[in-house]
Tab-separated table of C-alpha atoms in Angstrom:
chain	number	residue	atom	x	y	z
W	18	PRO	CA	165.611	67.231	159.845
W	19	TRP	CA	162.613	66.419	162.002
W	20	GLY	CA	159.764	66.989	159.540
W	21	TYR	CA	155.994	67.062	159.948
W	22	ASP	CA	153.351	64.395	160.558
W	23	GLU	CA	150.153	64.819	158.536
W	24	ALA	CA	148.175	63.120	161.321
W	25	ASP	CA	148.730	66.201	163.498
W	26	TYR	CA	146.687	68.334	161.121
W	27	LEU	CA	143.636	66.157	160.437
W	28	ASP	CA	141.391	68.267	162.674
W	29	LEU	CA	142.188	71.524	160.876
W	30	PRO	CA	139.419	72.890	158.639
W	31	THR	CA	139.989	72.385	154.922
W	32	GLN	CA	138.706	75.881	154.181
W	33	VAL	CA	140.599	78.488	156.199
W	34	LYS	CA	139.325	82.018	156.678
W	35	LEU	CA	142.270	84.320	157.226
W	36	ASP	CA	142.314	87.016	159.894
W	37	LYS	CA	140.878	90.382	158.927
W	38	SER	CA	143.799	92.019	160.724
W	39	PHE	CA	147.352	92.014	159.405
W	40	THR	CA	148.459	89.440	161.963
W	41	ILE	CA	152.097	88.643	162.603
W	42	THR	CA	152.120	85.524	164.774
W	43	HIS	CA	154.757	83.704	166.820
W	44	ILE	CA	154.077	80.511	168.758
W	45	GLY	CA	156.231	78.806	171.377
W	46	LEU	CA	159.129	79.895	173.546
W	47	LEU	CA	160.507	83.356	172.798
W	48	GLY	CA	163.635	83.976	174.848
W	49	GLU	CA	165.732	87.064	175.389
W	50	ASP	CA	168.305	85.923	172.803
W	51	ARG	CA	165.688	86.055	170.028
W	52	ILE	CA	163.995	89.400	170.596
W	53	PRO	CA	163.701	91.123	167.158
W	54	TYR	CA	164.345	94.706	168.245
W	55	ASN	CA	164.881	96.011	164.710
W	56	LEU	CA	161.715	94.370	163.420
W	57	ILE	CA	159.743	96.018	166.213
W	58	ASP	CA	161.342	99.351	165.268
W	59	VAL	CA	160.284	98.775	161.658
W	60	LEU	CA	156.695	98.087	162.711
W	61	GLN	CA	156.677	101.260	164.778
W	62	GLU	CA	157.981	103.292	161.826
W	63	LEU	CA	155.313	101.893	159.538
W	64	CYS	CA	152.610	102.663	162.103
W	65	ASP	CA	153.877	106.254	162.352
W	66	GLU	CA	153.952	106.596	158.572
W	67	ASN	CA	150.614	104.937	157.825
W	68	LEU	CA	147.623	105.140	160.155
W	69	GLN	CA	145.838	102.391	158.231
W	70	PHE	CA	148.786	100.060	158.839
W	71	LYS	CA	148.580	100.774	162.569
W	72	ASN	CA	144.858	100.041	162.547
W	73	ASP	CA	145.403	96.777	160.673
W	74	LEU	CA	148.490	95.510	162.533
W	75	LYS	CA	148.161	92.816	165.184
W	76	ILE	CA	151.175	91.161	166.825
W	77	GLU	CA	150.208	87.798	168.331
W	78	LEU	CA	152.481	85.960	170.760
W	79	PHE	CA	151.467	82.498	171.967
W	80	GLY	CA	153.538	80.630	174.537
W	81	THR	CA	156.221	81.730	176.985
W	82	VAL	CA	157.516	85.171	176.020
W	83	ASN	CA	160.397	87.014	177.677
W	84	PHE	CA	159.114	90.135	179.457
W	85	LYS	CA	161.705	92.307	177.661
W	86	MET	CA	159.988	91.540	174.356
W	87	ILE	CA	156.644	92.735	175.684
W	88	ASP	CA	158.172	95.794	177.367
W	89	TYR	CA	159.973	96.821	174.175
W	90	ILE	CA	156.830	96.517	172.049
W	91	ASN	CA	154.904	98.602	174.566
W	92	SER	CA	157.697	101.199	174.723
W	93	LYS	CA	157.257	101.732	170.978
W	94	GLY	CA	153.594	102.606	171.404
W	95	LEU	CA	152.352	99.314	170.001
W	96	GLU	CA	150.581	98.032	173.108
W	97	SER	CA	147.187	98.304	171.396
W	98	ASN	CA	148.525	96.137	168.544
W	99	LEU	CA	149.874	93.428	170.852
W	100	SER	CA	148.096	90.247	171.927
W	101	VAL	CA	149.906	87.959	174.390
W	102	LYS	CA	148.015	84.713	174.988
W	103	GLY	CA	150.452	82.555	176.947
W	104	GLN	CA	150.339	78.762	176.717
W	105	ILE	CA	147.561	77.239	174.605
W	106	PRO	CA	146.919	73.641	173.441
W	107	ARG	CA	148.956	72.644	170.395
W	108	LYS	CA	145.930	71.997	168.176
W	109	GLU	CA	144.593	75.441	169.004
W	110	ALA	CA	147.997	76.923	168.138
W	111	LEU	CA	147.976	75.162	164.775
W	112	ARG	CA	144.510	76.507	164.023
W	113	LYS	CA	145.659	79.970	164.971
W	114	ILE	CA	148.699	80.037	162.711
W	115	SER	CA	146.613	78.689	159.828
W	116	THR	CA	144.611	81.959	159.859
W	117	SER	CA	147.569	84.316	160.348
W	118	GLN	CA	148.801	86.636	157.623
W	119	LEU	CA	152.498	86.194	158.485
W	120	LEU	CA	154.308	83.666	160.684
W	121	LEU	CA	157.379	84.759	162.630
W	122	LEU	CA	160.308	82.372	163.116
W	123	LEU	CA	163.158	83.673	165.287
W	124	LEU	CA	166.474	81.818	165.442
W	125	ASN	CA	168.944	82.098	168.311
W	126	LYS	CA	171.456	84.914	168.112
W	127	ALA	CA	174.390	82.519	168.379
W	128	ASP	CA	177.308	81.554	166.155
W	129	ASN	CA	176.337	77.870	166.296
W	130	ALA	CA	172.721	78.492	165.222
W	131	LYS	CA	173.482	77.707	161.576
W	132	GLY	CA	172.626	74.019	161.912
W	133	ARG	CA	169.688	74.392	164.293
W	134	ILE	CA	166.358	73.602	162.656
W	135	PRO	CA	163.463	74.184	165.085
W	136	GLY	CA	160.506	71.809	164.890
W	137	LYS	CA	158.259	74.858	164.625
W	138	LEU	CA	159.559	75.419	161.086
W	139	PHE	CA	157.906	72.214	159.886
W	140	GLU	CA	154.602	73.143	161.521
W	141	TYR	CA	154.773	76.436	159.672
W	142	LEU	CA	155.653	74.681	156.410
W	143	TYR	CA	152.649	72.394	156.575
W	144	ILE	CA	150.279	75.271	157.376
W	145	LYS	CA	151.500	77.032	154.201
W	146	ARG	CA	151.311	80.583	155.466
W	147	PRO	CA	154.230	82.912	154.601
W	148	ILE	CA	157.146	82.762	157.031
W	149	LEU	CA	159.360	85.664	158.060
W	150	THR	CA	162.560	84.290	159.585
W	151	LEU	CA	165.325	86.198	161.369
W	152	GLY	CA	168.776	84.751	162.041
W	153	VAL	CA	172.394	85.764	162.460
W	154	GLY	CA	173.703	84.668	159.057
W	155	GLU	CA	173.446	81.850	156.562
W	156	SER	CA	171.682	78.805	157.991
W	157	ASP	CA	170.071	75.480	157.153
W	158	VAL	CA	166.681	77.071	157.838
W	159	GLN	CA	167.413	79.645	155.149
W	160	GLN	CA	168.094	76.862	152.658
W	161	ILE	CA	164.853	75.056	153.544
W	162	LEU	CA	162.839	78.241	153.065
W	163	LYS	CA	164.413	78.654	149.652
W	164	GLU	CA	163.810	75.019	148.659
W	165	THR	CA	160.148	75.140	149.654
W	166	ASN	CA	159.344	78.698	148.580
W	167	SER	CA	157.838	79.198	152.020
W	168	GLY	CA	159.040	82.627	153.083
W	169	GLU	CA	161.891	85.046	153.542
W	170	TYR	CA	165.041	85.019	155.656
W	171	TYR	CA	166.923	88.076	156.948
W	172	THR	CA	169.503	88.828	159.567
W	173	TYR	CA	168.336	90.642	162.682
W	174	GLU	CA	170.234	93.744	161.507
W	175	ALA	CA	168.703	93.968	158.011
W	176	ILE	CA	166.430	96.912	158.804
W	177	ASN	CA	165.849	98.154	155.248
W	178	SER	CA	165.156	94.678	153.881
W	179	LEU	CA	162.826	93.911	156.766
W	180	LYS	CA	160.855	97.069	156.159
W	181	LYS	CA	160.504	96.333	152.449
W	182	SER	CA	159.424	92.775	153.228
W	183	VAL	CA	156.723	93.846	155.699
W	184	ILE	CA	155.449	96.502	153.277
W	185	ARG	CA	155.256	93.900	150.508
W	186	ARG	CA	153.367	91.430	152.691
W	187	TYR	CA	151.031	94.151	153.902
W	188	GLN	CA	150.232	95.178	150.335
W	189	LEU	CA	149.406	91.556	149.478
W	190	PHE	CA	147.135	91.516	152.519
W	191	LYS	CA	145.353	94.675	151.350
W	192	ASP	CA	145.002	93.194	147.880
W	193	ASN	CA	143.399	90.058	149.363
W	194	ASP	CA	146.165	87.918	147.919
W	195	VAL	CA	145.817	84.649	149.876
W	196	VAL	CA	148.017	82.429	147.719
W	197	LEU	CA	149.388	79.678	149.934
W	198	GLN	CA	153.105	79.380	150.475
W	199	SER	CA	155.256	76.235	150.579
W	200	THR	CA	155.885	73.962	147.626
W	201	ASN	CA	158.207	71.006	147.163
W	202	MET	CA	157.936	70.038	150.823
W	203	THR	CA	156.932	66.371	150.654
W	204	HIS	CA	160.506	65.333	151.459
W	205	PHE	CA	159.884	66.744	154.953
W	206	ASP	CA	156.963	64.376	155.547
W	207	ILE	CA	157.937	62.242	158.548
W	208	LYS	CA	156.942	59.065	156.657
W	209	PHE	CA	159.411	59.922	153.908
W	210	LEU	CA	162.122	60.770	156.438
W	211	THR	CA	161.528	57.549	158.394
W	212	GLU	CA	161.848	55.514	155.214
W	213	LYS	CA	165.094	57.335	154.450
W	214	ILE	CA	166.476	56.458	157.899
W	215	SER	CA	165.419	52.846	157.355
W	216	GLN	CA	167.323	52.740	154.079
W	217	LEU	CA	170.423	54.161	155.774
W	218	LEU	CA	170.238	51.587	158.560
W	219	ASN	CA	169.790	48.784	156.045
W	220	GLY	CA	172.857	50.044	154.226
W	221	ILE	CA	174.906	49.944	157.420
W	222	ILE	CA	174.063	46.349	158.326
W	223	LYS	CA	174.647	44.905	154.862
């Protein structure tokens, strides 16, 4: 895997003040093959069922976002809950996700996505905010989330599980539970990974 570099995060404040809204944040490219239609439906249902949830909910999208994603969110009556910021500097993006209540990681809806591990995952891991990941089935990302206790993984079709997960995270938000996620992640430090590659290369040339 790629891993994270601690040097990228030196400018982040040591004391983070989380958003007062229940923010669900995605950064980076969001293409048509990763639009979480069922998750959006779940958010709409929860807004219809609970006015306080609708008042608290904020969906933040940073980076290049497919217009169908925006149109679908708006079609569900969530336009007032949506914030689309476009491209922003990477350091600003890292500061933003460090204050978010829930980070969204969307994997490609493709049969060969099992072994794809986006670099964004490691940024999320280092920030230690809870991660909600959607994929098409079992994947290496799912295993990493489990190893590091950094979030939850569901298929795009798992409507009931998604709804329960969002409700659980929202309740933690209302209870002011700000326990950081991610443990056992030092083996994704790029220094550790580079040393591991070095050892493998040394083994080859002996």
